[in-house]
Short mmCIF file of C-alpha atoms in Angstrom, two decimals:
data_model
loop_
_atom_site.label_atom_id
_atom_site.label_comp_id
_atom_site.label_asym_id
_atom_site.label_seq_id
_atom_site.Cartn_x
_atom_site.Cartn_y
_atom_site.Cartn_z
CA UNK A 35 93.30 -23.64 36.30
CA UNK A 36 90.76 -23.05 39.18
CA UNK A 37 87.25 -23.49 38.80
CA UNK A 38 86.48 -19.78 38.70
CA UNK A 39 88.89 -19.34 35.50
CA UNK A 40 87.09 -22.25 33.68
CA UNK A 41 83.76 -20.62 34.18
CA UNK A 42 84.86 -17.13 33.17
CA UNK A 43 84.28 -17.36 29.48
CA UNK A 44 80.74 -18.73 29.85
CA UNK A 45 79.89 -15.92 32.37
CA UNK A 46 81.11 -13.53 29.73
CA UNK A 47 78.87 -14.98 26.82
CA UNK A 48 75.84 -14.65 29.22
CA UNK A 49 76.48 -10.69 29.95
CA UNK A 50 76.58 -10.26 26.25
CA UNK A 51 73.45 -12.04 25.46
CA UNK A 52 71.61 -10.00 28.55
CA UNK A 53 72.82 -6.63 27.38
CA UNK A 54 71.29 -7.01 23.94
CA UNK A 55 68.63 -4.27 23.29
CA UNK A 56 65.39 -5.87 22.55
CA UNK A 57 64.77 -3.27 19.73
CA UNK A 58 66.88 -1.66 17.25
CA UNK A 59 66.53 2.02 17.62
CA UNK A 60 63.99 3.50 14.95
CA UNK A 61 63.06 0.00 13.71
CA UNK A 62 59.12 0.03 13.16
CA UNK A 63 57.33 -2.54 15.52
CA UNK A 64 56.45 -5.62 13.88
CA UNK A 65 52.66 -6.59 13.69
CA UNK A 66 51.30 -9.92 13.42
CA UNK A 67 51.91 -11.54 9.95
CA UNK A 68 55.23 -10.02 9.73
CA UNK A 69 54.63 -6.47 8.20
CA UNK A 70 54.70 -3.11 9.79
CA UNK A 71 51.77 -1.05 9.86
CA UNK A 72 53.37 1.65 7.39
CA UNK A 73 53.44 -1.29 4.98
CA UNK A 74 49.79 -2.09 5.18
CA UNK A 75 47.62 -1.25 2.28
CA UNK A 76 44.21 -1.31 4.37
CA UNK A 77 45.85 2.25 5.92
CA UNK A 78 44.41 3.77 2.74
CA UNK A 79 41.02 3.35 4.31
CA UNK A 80 42.00 5.72 7.08
CA UNK A 81 42.57 8.62 4.64
CA UNK A 82 40.08 11.49 4.82
CA UNK A 83 37.32 11.19 2.31
CA UNK A 84 36.91 13.37 -0.86
CA UNK A 85 33.48 14.99 -0.27
CA UNK A 86 31.22 16.76 -3.11
CA UNK A 87 32.72 20.57 -3.40
CA UNK A 88 36.22 19.18 -3.23
CA UNK A 89 38.40 20.13 -6.66
CA UNK A 90 39.67 16.36 -6.34
CA UNK A 91 35.93 14.94 -5.82
CA UNK A 92 34.97 12.34 -8.56
CA UNK A 93 31.29 11.39 -8.50
CA UNK A 94 30.50 7.74 -8.69
CA UNK A 95 28.45 7.33 -11.94
CA UNK A 96 27.90 3.44 -11.10
CA UNK A 97 25.37 4.64 -8.07
CA UNK A 98 22.20 6.67 -8.27
CA UNK A 99 21.19 9.17 -5.58
CA UNK A 100 18.48 7.74 -3.29
CA UNK A 101 15.58 10.47 -2.72
CA UNK A 102 14.84 8.44 0.60
CA UNK A 103 11.24 8.01 -0.41
CA UNK A 104 9.90 4.38 -0.42
CA UNK A 105 7.83 3.98 -3.58
CA UNK A 106 5.63 0.98 -3.58
CA UNK A 107 4.82 -0.44 -7.10
CA UNK A 108 1.07 0.01 -8.17
CA UNK A 109 -0.49 -3.76 -8.19
CA UNK A 110 -2.32 -5.22 -11.12
CA UNK A 111 -5.93 -5.89 -11.20
CA UNK A 112 -5.51 -9.51 -10.54
CA UNK A 113 -3.26 -8.76 -7.65
CA UNK A 114 -5.52 -6.27 -6.21
CA UNK A 115 -8.61 -8.31 -5.96
CA UNK A 116 -7.49 -10.07 -2.68
CA UNK A 117 -6.18 -7.26 -1.30
CA UNK A 118 -9.21 -4.91 -1.75
CA UNK A 119 -11.46 -7.97 -0.31
CA UNK A 120 -9.46 -8.29 2.68
CA UNK A 121 -9.48 -4.38 3.22
CA UNK A 122 -13.33 -4.36 2.49
CA UNK A 123 -13.86 -7.34 5.05
CA UNK A 124 -11.59 -5.50 7.70
CA UNK A 125 -13.58 -2.02 6.98
CA UNK A 126 -17.00 -3.82 7.65
CA UNK A 127 -15.81 -5.14 11.18
CA UNK A 128 -13.95 -1.67 12.04
CA UNK A 129 -16.02 1.13 10.16
CA UNK A 130 -12.61 3.00 10.30
CA UNK A 131 -12.59 4.88 6.61
CA UNK A 132 -9.10 6.36 7.68
CA UNK A 133 -7.56 2.77 8.03
CA UNK A 134 -9.01 1.65 4.93
CA UNK A 135 -7.32 4.57 2.85
CA UNK A 136 -4.13 3.89 4.69
CA UNK A 137 -4.35 0.29 3.67
CA UNK A 138 -4.93 1.30 0.15
CA UNK A 139 -1.82 3.60 0.29
CA UNK A 140 0.26 0.61 1.85
CA UNK A 141 -0.35 -1.41 -1.28
CA UNK A 142 0.48 1.17 -3.69
CA UNK A 143 -3.18 1.68 -4.74
CA UNK A 144 -4.52 4.93 -3.85
CA UNK A 145 -3.85 7.87 -5.96
CA UNK A 146 -2.39 5.47 -8.59
CA UNK A 147 -5.99 4.35 -9.12
CA UNK A 148 -6.62 6.70 -11.93
CA UNK A 149 -6.07 4.96 -15.29
CA UNK A 150 -5.23 1.35 -13.70
CA UNK A 151 -8.46 -0.07 -13.55
CA UNK A 152 -8.17 -0.32 -9.65
CA UNK A 153 -10.67 2.51 -8.75
CA UNK A 154 -13.68 0.70 -10.60
CA UNK A 155 -12.47 -2.80 -9.33
CA UNK A 156 -12.65 -1.64 -5.83
CA UNK A 157 -16.13 -0.42 -6.60
CA UNK A 158 -17.22 -3.66 -8.19
CA UNK A 159 -15.78 -5.74 -5.19
CA UNK A 160 -17.57 -3.31 -2.68
CA UNK A 161 -21.06 -3.70 -4.33
CA UNK A 162 -20.43 -7.48 -4.66
CA UNK A 163 -19.65 -7.89 -0.78
CA UNK A 164 -22.57 -5.94 0.15
CA UNK A 165 -25.18 -7.90 -1.83
CA UNK A 166 -24.08 -10.83 0.27
CA UNK A 167 -24.57 -9.05 3.43
CA UNK A 168 -27.27 -7.64 5.73
CA UNK A 169 -28.84 -3.87 5.67
CA UNK A 170 -26.24 -2.68 7.86
CA UNK A 171 -23.20 -3.66 5.72
CA UNK A 172 -24.95 -2.11 2.83
CA UNK A 173 -25.21 0.92 4.38
CA UNK A 174 -21.52 0.84 5.70
CA UNK A 175 -20.54 0.33 1.87
CA UNK A 176 -22.60 3.24 0.58
CA UNK A 177 -21.04 5.48 3.19
CA UNK A 178 -17.52 4.14 2.32
CA UNK A 179 -17.96 5.21 -1.35
CA UNK A 180 -19.19 8.50 -0.39
CA UNK A 181 -16.31 9.11 2.06
CA UNK A 182 -13.68 8.02 -0.91
CA UNK A 183 -15.39 10.44 -3.41
CA UNK A 184 -15.36 13.21 -0.70
CA UNK A 185 -11.66 12.78 0.22
CA UNK A 186 -10.74 12.49 -3.40
CA UNK A 187 -9.78 8.67 -3.73
CA UNK A 188 -12.72 8.08 -5.97
CA UNK A 189 -14.05 10.35 -8.54
CA UNK A 190 -17.59 10.04 -10.13
CA UNK A 191 -16.33 8.78 -13.39
CA UNK A 192 -14.32 5.94 -11.85
CA UNK A 193 -17.42 5.19 -9.72
CA UNK A 194 -19.50 5.03 -12.80
CA UNK A 195 -16.97 2.53 -14.29
CA UNK A 196 -17.24 0.53 -11.40
CA UNK A 197 -20.99 0.07 -11.51
CA UNK A 198 -21.12 -0.49 -15.30
CA UNK A 199 -18.64 -3.44 -15.09
CA UNK A 200 -21.98 -5.17 -13.49
CA UNK A 201 -24.73 -3.54 -15.07
CA UNK A 202 -23.21 -4.07 -18.55
CA UNK A 203 -23.02 -7.93 -18.12
CA UNK A 204 -26.75 -9.64 -18.09
CA UNK A 205 -24.92 -13.03 -17.78
CA UNK A 206 -23.10 -11.91 -14.81
CA UNK A 207 -26.27 -9.98 -13.27
CA UNK A 208 -28.41 -13.74 -13.83
CA UNK A 209 -25.85 -15.40 -12.11
CA UNK A 210 -25.77 -12.83 -9.05
CA UNK A 211 -29.66 -13.40 -8.68
CA UNK A 212 -29.26 -17.26 -7.82
CA UNK A 213 -27.25 -16.17 -5.03
CA UNK A 214 -28.74 -13.11 -3.93
CA UNK A 215 -32.50 -12.91 -5.24
CA UNK A 216 -32.71 -9.10 -4.47
CA UNK A 217 -29.31 -8.32 -6.21
CA UNK A 218 -31.15 -6.34 -8.92
CA UNK A 219 -33.23 -4.19 -6.34
CA UNK A 220 -30.10 -3.77 -4.07
CA UNK A 221 -27.93 -2.67 -6.90
CA UNK A 222 -30.73 -0.32 -7.81
CA UNK A 223 -30.92 1.22 -4.24
CA UNK A 224 -27.00 1.52 -4.58
CA UNK A 225 -27.42 3.40 -7.67
CA UNK A 226 -29.92 5.81 -6.33
CA UNK A 227 -27.97 6.17 -3.08
CA UNK A 228 -24.57 7.16 -5.09
CA UNK A 229 -26.60 9.73 -7.19
CA UNK A 230 -27.63 11.54 -4.13
CA UNK A 231 -24.42 11.50 -2.26
CA UNK A 232 -22.82 12.99 -5.87
CA UNK A 233 -20.79 9.70 -6.04
CA UNK A 234 -22.34 9.09 -9.39
CA UNK A 235 -23.38 11.53 -11.71
CA UNK A 236 -27.53 11.93 -12.33
CA UNK A 237 -26.71 11.03 -16.24
CA UNK A 238 -25.80 7.46 -15.03
CA UNK A 239 -29.87 6.85 -14.54
CA UNK A 240 -30.28 7.14 -18.43
CA UNK A 241 -31.61 4.03 -20.07
CA UNK A 242 -30.05 5.01 -23.33
CA UNK A 243 -26.54 3.70 -24.51
CA UNK A 244 -24.07 6.15 -22.35
CA UNK A 245 -20.85 7.35 -23.79
CA UNK A 246 -18.92 4.79 -21.54
CA UNK A 247 -20.93 1.83 -21.28
CA UNK A 248 -24.11 0.33 -22.48
CA UNK A 249 -26.45 -1.09 -19.85
CA UNK A 250 -27.58 -4.89 -20.11
CA UNK A 251 -30.52 -5.11 -22.22
CA UNK A 252 -32.41 -7.30 -19.79
CA UNK A 253 -30.84 -6.82 -16.18
CA UNK A 254 -28.82 -3.81 -16.66
CA UNK A 255 -31.81 -1.74 -18.06
CA UNK A 256 -33.98 -3.17 -15.19
CA UNK A 257 -31.65 -2.20 -12.64
CA UNK A 258 -31.46 1.50 -13.98
CA UNK A 259 -35.22 1.85 -14.39
CA UNK A 260 -35.73 0.77 -10.60
CA UNK A 261 -32.97 3.23 -9.77
CA UNK A 262 -34.89 5.98 -11.63
CA UNK A 263 -38.00 5.09 -9.94
CA UNK A 264 -36.48 5.37 -6.44
CA UNK A 265 -34.79 8.50 -7.15
CA UNK A 266 -37.67 10.44 -8.70
CA UNK A 267 -40.32 9.26 -6.13
CA UNK A 268 -38.24 9.65 -2.79
CA UNK A 269 -36.71 13.00 -1.70
CA UNK A 270 -33.05 12.58 -1.03
CA UNK A 271 -33.08 12.62 2.80
CA UNK A 272 -35.37 9.42 2.60
CA UNK A 273 -33.06 7.90 -0.02
CA UNK A 274 -30.10 8.58 2.39
CA UNK A 275 -31.74 6.25 4.73
CA UNK A 276 -32.59 3.78 1.96
CA UNK A 277 -30.99 0.84 4.13
CA UNK A 278 -33.45 1.53 6.71
CA UNK A 279 -33.02 1.74 10.68
CA UNK A 280 -30.36 -1.22 10.89
CA UNK A 281 -27.89 0.86 8.98
CA UNK A 282 -25.31 1.00 12.11
CA UNK A 283 -25.80 4.88 12.79
CA UNK A 284 -26.81 6.35 15.96
CA UNK A 285 -30.55 7.03 16.15
CA UNK A 286 -30.18 11.06 16.38
CA UNK A 287 -28.55 10.73 12.76
CA UNK A 288 -31.43 8.69 11.36
CA UNK A 289 -34.18 11.07 12.44
#
């Protein structure tokens, strides 16, 4: 047997292996994992979604519709105290009422103040801060209260409740005098100015027990008596300048 005849079976085998098709016709292409694409359950995600209005649409009762409006919860009175103190200090630096109101809105404390106790707390904190400041800052606080009233953030009743938080507590007013000797006179000036600015009702000047509060029998009554004297002895335009020429306003506005 020649060498060519001996190699013939091997050559025939190699030709058969090389001619074998790489893929059987109509056989799906194999993917990683050994499964075809048609067998993968994830393909269900590619189906068109069933939208509202389609007869086959079934609402998902486990999820609520969102309105797209971000609601900030109203803070409690205790949570509000440091917030309003920081906002008032910032206002005294910038004198920007708009920024002050925006800050209240961001804390959920603007229109939600009615009935929540936040509006009276705002007034009380503003007065306490002003009592420890100079005339210019006291003028700024008076102007802030007037601006908040004009823009509907504070009502006269809410402002009256804020003043009452101080004037009904003689013990607290006694402590205030230790830190600010002119506290009673300054509070009387704030009351008179607030009445002229329509921030407080004129009935607040009454020394008699009122519907919503009774002034302290010693210091509270003293404040209201001094406020009544200031209000009756001065014309409104002068009370508007009660904090003197150092109130921070342009000269032409103080004439």
